Short mmCIF file of C-alpha atoms and ligand atoms in Angstrom, two decimals:
data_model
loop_
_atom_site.label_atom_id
_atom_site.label_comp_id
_atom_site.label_asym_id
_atom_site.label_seq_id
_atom_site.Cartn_x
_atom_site.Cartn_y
_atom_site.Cartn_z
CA UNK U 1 46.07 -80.73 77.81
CA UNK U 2 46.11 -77.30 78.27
CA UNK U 3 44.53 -75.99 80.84
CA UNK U 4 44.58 -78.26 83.93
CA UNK U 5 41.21 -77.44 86.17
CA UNK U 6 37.93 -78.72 86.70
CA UNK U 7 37.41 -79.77 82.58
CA UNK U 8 41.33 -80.39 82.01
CA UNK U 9 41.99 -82.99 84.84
CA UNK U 10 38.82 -85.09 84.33
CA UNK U 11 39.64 -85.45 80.38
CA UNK U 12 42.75 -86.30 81.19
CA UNK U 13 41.66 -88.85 83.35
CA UNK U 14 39.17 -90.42 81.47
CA UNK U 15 41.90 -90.03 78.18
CA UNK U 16 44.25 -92.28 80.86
CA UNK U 17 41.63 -94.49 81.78
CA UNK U 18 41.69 -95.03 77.34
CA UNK U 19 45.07 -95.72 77.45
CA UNK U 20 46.21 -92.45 76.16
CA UNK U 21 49.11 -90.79 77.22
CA UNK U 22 49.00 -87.12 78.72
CA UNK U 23 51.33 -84.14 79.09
CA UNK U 24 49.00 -81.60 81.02
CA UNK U 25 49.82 -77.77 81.43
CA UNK U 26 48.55 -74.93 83.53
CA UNK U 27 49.87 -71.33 83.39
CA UNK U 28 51.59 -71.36 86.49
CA UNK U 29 53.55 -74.13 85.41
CA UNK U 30 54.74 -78.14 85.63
CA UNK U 31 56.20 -78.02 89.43
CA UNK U 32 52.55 -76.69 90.27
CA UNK U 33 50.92 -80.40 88.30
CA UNK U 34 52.97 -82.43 90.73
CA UNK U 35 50.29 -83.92 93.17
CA UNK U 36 47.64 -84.27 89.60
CA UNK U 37 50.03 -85.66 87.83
CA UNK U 38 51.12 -88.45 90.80
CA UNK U 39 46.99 -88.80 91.02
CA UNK U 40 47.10 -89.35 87.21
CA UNK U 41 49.91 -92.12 87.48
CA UNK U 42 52.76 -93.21 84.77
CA UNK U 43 50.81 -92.34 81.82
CA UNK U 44 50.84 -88.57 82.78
CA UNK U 45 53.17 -85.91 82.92
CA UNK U 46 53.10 -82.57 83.57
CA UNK U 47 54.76 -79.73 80.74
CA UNK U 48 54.51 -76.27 79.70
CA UNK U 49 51.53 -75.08 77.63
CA UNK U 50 54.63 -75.12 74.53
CA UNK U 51 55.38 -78.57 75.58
CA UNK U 52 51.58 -79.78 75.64
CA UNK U 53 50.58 -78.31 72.27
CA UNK U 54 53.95 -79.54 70.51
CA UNK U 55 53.61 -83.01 72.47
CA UNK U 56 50.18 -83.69 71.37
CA UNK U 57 48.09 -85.61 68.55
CA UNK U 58 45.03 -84.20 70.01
CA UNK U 59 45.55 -81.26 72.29
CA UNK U 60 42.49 -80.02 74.33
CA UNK U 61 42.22 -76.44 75.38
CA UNK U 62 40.16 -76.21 78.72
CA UNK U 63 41.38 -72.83 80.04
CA UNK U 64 39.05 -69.50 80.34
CA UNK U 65 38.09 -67.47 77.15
CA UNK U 66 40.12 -64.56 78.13
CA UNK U 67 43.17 -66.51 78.01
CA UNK U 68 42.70 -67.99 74.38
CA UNK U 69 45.53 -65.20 73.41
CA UNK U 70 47.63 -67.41 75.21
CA UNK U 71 47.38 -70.51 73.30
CA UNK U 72 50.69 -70.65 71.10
CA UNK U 73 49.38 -71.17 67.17
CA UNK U 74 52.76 -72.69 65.72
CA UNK U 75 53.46 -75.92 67.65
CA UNK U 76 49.21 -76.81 67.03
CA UNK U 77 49.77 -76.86 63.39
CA UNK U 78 48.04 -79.48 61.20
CA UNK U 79 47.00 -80.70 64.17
CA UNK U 80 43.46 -81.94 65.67
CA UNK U 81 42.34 -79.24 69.02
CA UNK U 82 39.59 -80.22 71.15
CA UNK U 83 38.05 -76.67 72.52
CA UNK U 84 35.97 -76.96 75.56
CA UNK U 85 35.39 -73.67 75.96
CA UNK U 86 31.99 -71.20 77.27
CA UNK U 87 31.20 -67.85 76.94
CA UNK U 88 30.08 -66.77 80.04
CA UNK U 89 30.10 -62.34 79.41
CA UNK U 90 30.15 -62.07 83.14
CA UNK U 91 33.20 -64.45 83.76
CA UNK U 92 34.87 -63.62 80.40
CA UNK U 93 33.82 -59.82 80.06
CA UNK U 94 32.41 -58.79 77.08
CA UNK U 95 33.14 -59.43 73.42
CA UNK U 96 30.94 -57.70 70.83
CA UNK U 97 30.96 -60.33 67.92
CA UNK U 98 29.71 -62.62 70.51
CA UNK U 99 27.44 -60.71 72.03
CA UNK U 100 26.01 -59.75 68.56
CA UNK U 101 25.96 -63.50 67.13
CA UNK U 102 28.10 -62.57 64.24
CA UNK U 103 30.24 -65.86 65.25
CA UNK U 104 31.00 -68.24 68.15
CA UNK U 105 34.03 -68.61 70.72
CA UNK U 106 35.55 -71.69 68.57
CA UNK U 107 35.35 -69.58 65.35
CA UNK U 108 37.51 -67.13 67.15
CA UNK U 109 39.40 -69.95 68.30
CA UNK U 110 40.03 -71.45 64.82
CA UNK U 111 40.57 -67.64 63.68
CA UNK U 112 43.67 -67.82 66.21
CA UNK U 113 44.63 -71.20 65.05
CA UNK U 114 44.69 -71.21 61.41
CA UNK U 115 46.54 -74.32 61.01
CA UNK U 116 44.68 -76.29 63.47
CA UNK U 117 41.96 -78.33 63.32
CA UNK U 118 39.37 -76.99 66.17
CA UNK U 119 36.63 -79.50 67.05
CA UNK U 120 34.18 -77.96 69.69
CA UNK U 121 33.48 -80.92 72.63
CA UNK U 122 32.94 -81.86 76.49
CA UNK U 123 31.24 -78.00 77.02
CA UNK U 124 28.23 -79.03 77.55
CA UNK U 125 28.90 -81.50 80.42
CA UNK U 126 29.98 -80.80 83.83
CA UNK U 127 33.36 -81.96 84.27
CA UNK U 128 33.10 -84.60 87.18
CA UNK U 129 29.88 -86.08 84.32
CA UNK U 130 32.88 -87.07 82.16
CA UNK U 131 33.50 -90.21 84.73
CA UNK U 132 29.54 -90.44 86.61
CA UNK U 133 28.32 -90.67 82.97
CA UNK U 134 30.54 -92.52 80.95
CA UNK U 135 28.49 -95.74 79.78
CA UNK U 136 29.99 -98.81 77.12
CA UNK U 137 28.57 -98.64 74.12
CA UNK U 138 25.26 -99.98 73.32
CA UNK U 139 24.52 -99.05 76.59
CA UNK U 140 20.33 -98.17 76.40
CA UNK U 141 19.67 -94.74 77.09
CA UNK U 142 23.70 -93.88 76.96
CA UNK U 143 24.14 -90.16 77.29
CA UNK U 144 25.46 -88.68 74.35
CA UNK U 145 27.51 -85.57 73.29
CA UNK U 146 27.81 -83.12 70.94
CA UNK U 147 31.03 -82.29 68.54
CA UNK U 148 31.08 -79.43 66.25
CA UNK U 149 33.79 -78.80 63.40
CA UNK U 150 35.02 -78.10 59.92
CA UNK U 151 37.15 -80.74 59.24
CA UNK U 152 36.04 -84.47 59.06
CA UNK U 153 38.67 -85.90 59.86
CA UNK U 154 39.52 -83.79 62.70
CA UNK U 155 35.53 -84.75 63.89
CA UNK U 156 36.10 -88.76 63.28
CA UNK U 157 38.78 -88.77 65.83
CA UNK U 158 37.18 -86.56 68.27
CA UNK U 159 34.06 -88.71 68.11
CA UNK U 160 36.18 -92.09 68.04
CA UNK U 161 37.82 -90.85 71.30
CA UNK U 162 34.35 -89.87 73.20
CA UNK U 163 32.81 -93.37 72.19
CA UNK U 164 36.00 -94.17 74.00
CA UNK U 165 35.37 -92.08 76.85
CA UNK U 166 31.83 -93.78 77.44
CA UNK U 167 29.44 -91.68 75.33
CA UNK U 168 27.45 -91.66 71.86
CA UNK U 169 28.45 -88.57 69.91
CA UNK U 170 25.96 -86.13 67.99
CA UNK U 171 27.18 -84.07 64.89
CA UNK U 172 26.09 -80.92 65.10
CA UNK U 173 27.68 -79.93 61.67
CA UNK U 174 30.57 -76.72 61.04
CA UNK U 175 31.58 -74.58 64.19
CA UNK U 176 29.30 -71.92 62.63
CA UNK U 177 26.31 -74.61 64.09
CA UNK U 178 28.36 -74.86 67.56
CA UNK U 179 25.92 -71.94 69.27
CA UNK U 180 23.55 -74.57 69.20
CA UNK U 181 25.40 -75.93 72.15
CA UNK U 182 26.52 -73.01 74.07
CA UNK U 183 25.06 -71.74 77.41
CA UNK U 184 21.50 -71.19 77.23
CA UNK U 185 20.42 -73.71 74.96
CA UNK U 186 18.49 -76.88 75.53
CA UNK U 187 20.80 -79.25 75.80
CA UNK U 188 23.32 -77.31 77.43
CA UNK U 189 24.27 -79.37 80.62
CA UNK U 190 21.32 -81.48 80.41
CA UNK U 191 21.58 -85.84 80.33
CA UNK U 192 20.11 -86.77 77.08
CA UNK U 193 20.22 -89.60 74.97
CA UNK U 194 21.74 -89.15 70.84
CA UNK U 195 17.77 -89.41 69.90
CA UNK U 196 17.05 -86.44 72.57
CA UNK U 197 20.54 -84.51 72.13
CA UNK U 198 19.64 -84.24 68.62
CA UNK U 199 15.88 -83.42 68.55
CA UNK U 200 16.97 -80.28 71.29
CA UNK U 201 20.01 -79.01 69.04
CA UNK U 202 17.59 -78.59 66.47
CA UNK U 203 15.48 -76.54 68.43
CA UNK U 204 17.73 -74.37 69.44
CA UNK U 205 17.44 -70.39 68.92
CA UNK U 206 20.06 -68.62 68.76
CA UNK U 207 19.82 -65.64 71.56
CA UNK U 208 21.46 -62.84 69.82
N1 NAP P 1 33.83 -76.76 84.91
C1 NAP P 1 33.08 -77.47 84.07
O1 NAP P 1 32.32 -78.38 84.51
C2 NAP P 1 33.14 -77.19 82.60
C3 NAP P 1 32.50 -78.06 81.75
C4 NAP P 1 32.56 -77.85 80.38
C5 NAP P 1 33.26 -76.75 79.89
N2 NAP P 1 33.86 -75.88 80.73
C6 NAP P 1 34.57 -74.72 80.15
O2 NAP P 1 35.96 -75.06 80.08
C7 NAP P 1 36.74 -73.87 80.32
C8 NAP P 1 37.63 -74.13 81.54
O3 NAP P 1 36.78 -74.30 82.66
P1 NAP P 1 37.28 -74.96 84.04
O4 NAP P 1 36.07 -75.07 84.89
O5 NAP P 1 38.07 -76.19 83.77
O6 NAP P 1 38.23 -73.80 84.57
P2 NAP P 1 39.22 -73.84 85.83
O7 NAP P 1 38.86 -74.96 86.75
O8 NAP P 1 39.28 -72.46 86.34
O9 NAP P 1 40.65 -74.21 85.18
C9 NAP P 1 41.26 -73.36 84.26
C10 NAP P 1 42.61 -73.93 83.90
O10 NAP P 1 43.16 -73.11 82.87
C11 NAP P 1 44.48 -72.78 83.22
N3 NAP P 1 44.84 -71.50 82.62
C12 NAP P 1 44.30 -70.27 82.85
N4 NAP P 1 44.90 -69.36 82.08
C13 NAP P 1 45.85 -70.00 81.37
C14 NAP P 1 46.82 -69.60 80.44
N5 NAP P 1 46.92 -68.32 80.05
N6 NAP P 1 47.65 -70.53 79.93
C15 NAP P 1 47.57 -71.83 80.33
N7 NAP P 1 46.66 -72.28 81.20
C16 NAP P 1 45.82 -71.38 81.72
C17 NAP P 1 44.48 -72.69 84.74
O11 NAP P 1 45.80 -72.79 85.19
P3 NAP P 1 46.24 -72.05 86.56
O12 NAP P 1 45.42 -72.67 87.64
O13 NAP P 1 47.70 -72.33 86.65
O14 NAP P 1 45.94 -70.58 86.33
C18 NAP P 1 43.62 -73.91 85.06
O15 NAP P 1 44.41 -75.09 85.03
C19 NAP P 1 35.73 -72.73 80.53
O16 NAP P 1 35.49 -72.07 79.32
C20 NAP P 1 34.48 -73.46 80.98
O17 NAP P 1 33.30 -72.73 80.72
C21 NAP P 1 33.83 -76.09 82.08
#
């Protein structure tokens, strides 16, 4: 995990409560994970952003836009990254080629990662959802969730791990398609069903 706030700590706890083990990072570093990670229990541990990304077979990135020149590329190499991220111009200030709809904040992720893997996920749910939501499968009416990503593979595990998690997962396609789940849209935030996530992703317009 990198990033360790309102989206980090509740996939880490719902990737603990599937038996996954976590190394979880903040900027300010490990001593400051110390009361999370005694929350989390044995299978957590708290690391440096280096140590999270080198440590992980899926890392998730769940820290602000403006910090995604942070993220270190090398250690995520060949590997599968789960971005949670929002654009939000007012929180994030502004950045033209989003503003202009030329491409989407996990493009630029995956621009920064060229190596890596990046599978857009869990943005369009509020974080404390992740637990209130999560349903077994087959559950009628289970809330579902959108992945978005240019790698199959990459998407597979993503979705295998959020049918884990308690939800049914929606394809939306390449990142290219991932606007269709940004702030904004209609499913953005919203409880729906696979049969409803995927009727409102298709009617989604892009704003800019
Ligand atoms: N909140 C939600 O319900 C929700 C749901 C879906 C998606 N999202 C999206 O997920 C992203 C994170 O949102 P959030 O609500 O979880 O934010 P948050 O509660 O403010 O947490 C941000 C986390 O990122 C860490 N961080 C900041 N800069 C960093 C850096 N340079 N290197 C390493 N870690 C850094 C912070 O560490 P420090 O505290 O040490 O600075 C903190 O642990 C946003 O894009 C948001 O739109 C949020």
């Amino acid at each position: 995990m990198i990033g360790a706030g309102n989206i980090g700590s509740q996939v880490a706890r719902a990737a603990i409560a599937s038996r996954y083990n976590v190394v979880i990072s903040n900027s300010r570093g490990p001593e400051t994970l110390a009361d999370l990670v005694s929350e989390l229990g044995p299978r957590a541990r708290a690391g440096t952003v280096e140590e999270a990304a080198s440590a992980g077979d899926l890392v998730v990135i769940a820290i602000p836009l403006r910090a995604m020149g942070d993220v270190p590329s090398e250690p995520l190499g060949g590997k599968t990254v789960i971005d949670t991220n929002n654009y939000y111009p007012r929180r994030d200030g502004n950045i033209a080629a989003l503003d202009d709809g030329s491409t989407t904040s996990s493009e630029l992720l995956q621009g920064r990662l060229p190596g890596a893997n990046v599978v857009k996920a869990f943005n369009h749910i509020y974080a404390r959802q992740i637990a209130s939501d999560a349903t077994p499968p087959g559950t009628r009416d289970r809330r579902a969730l959108a992945i978005a990503g240019d790698d199959a593979s990459a998407k597979a595990k993503v979705a295998e791990l959020i049918d884990g998690f308690g939800f049914d997962v929606v394809d939306i396609g390449p990142l290219a398609e991932s606007w269709r789940i940004q702030p904004g849209t209609p499913a953005y935030v919203q409880r729906m069903n696979a049969e409803e996530l995927t009727a409102a992703l298709a009617a989604a317009e892009r704003q800019s």
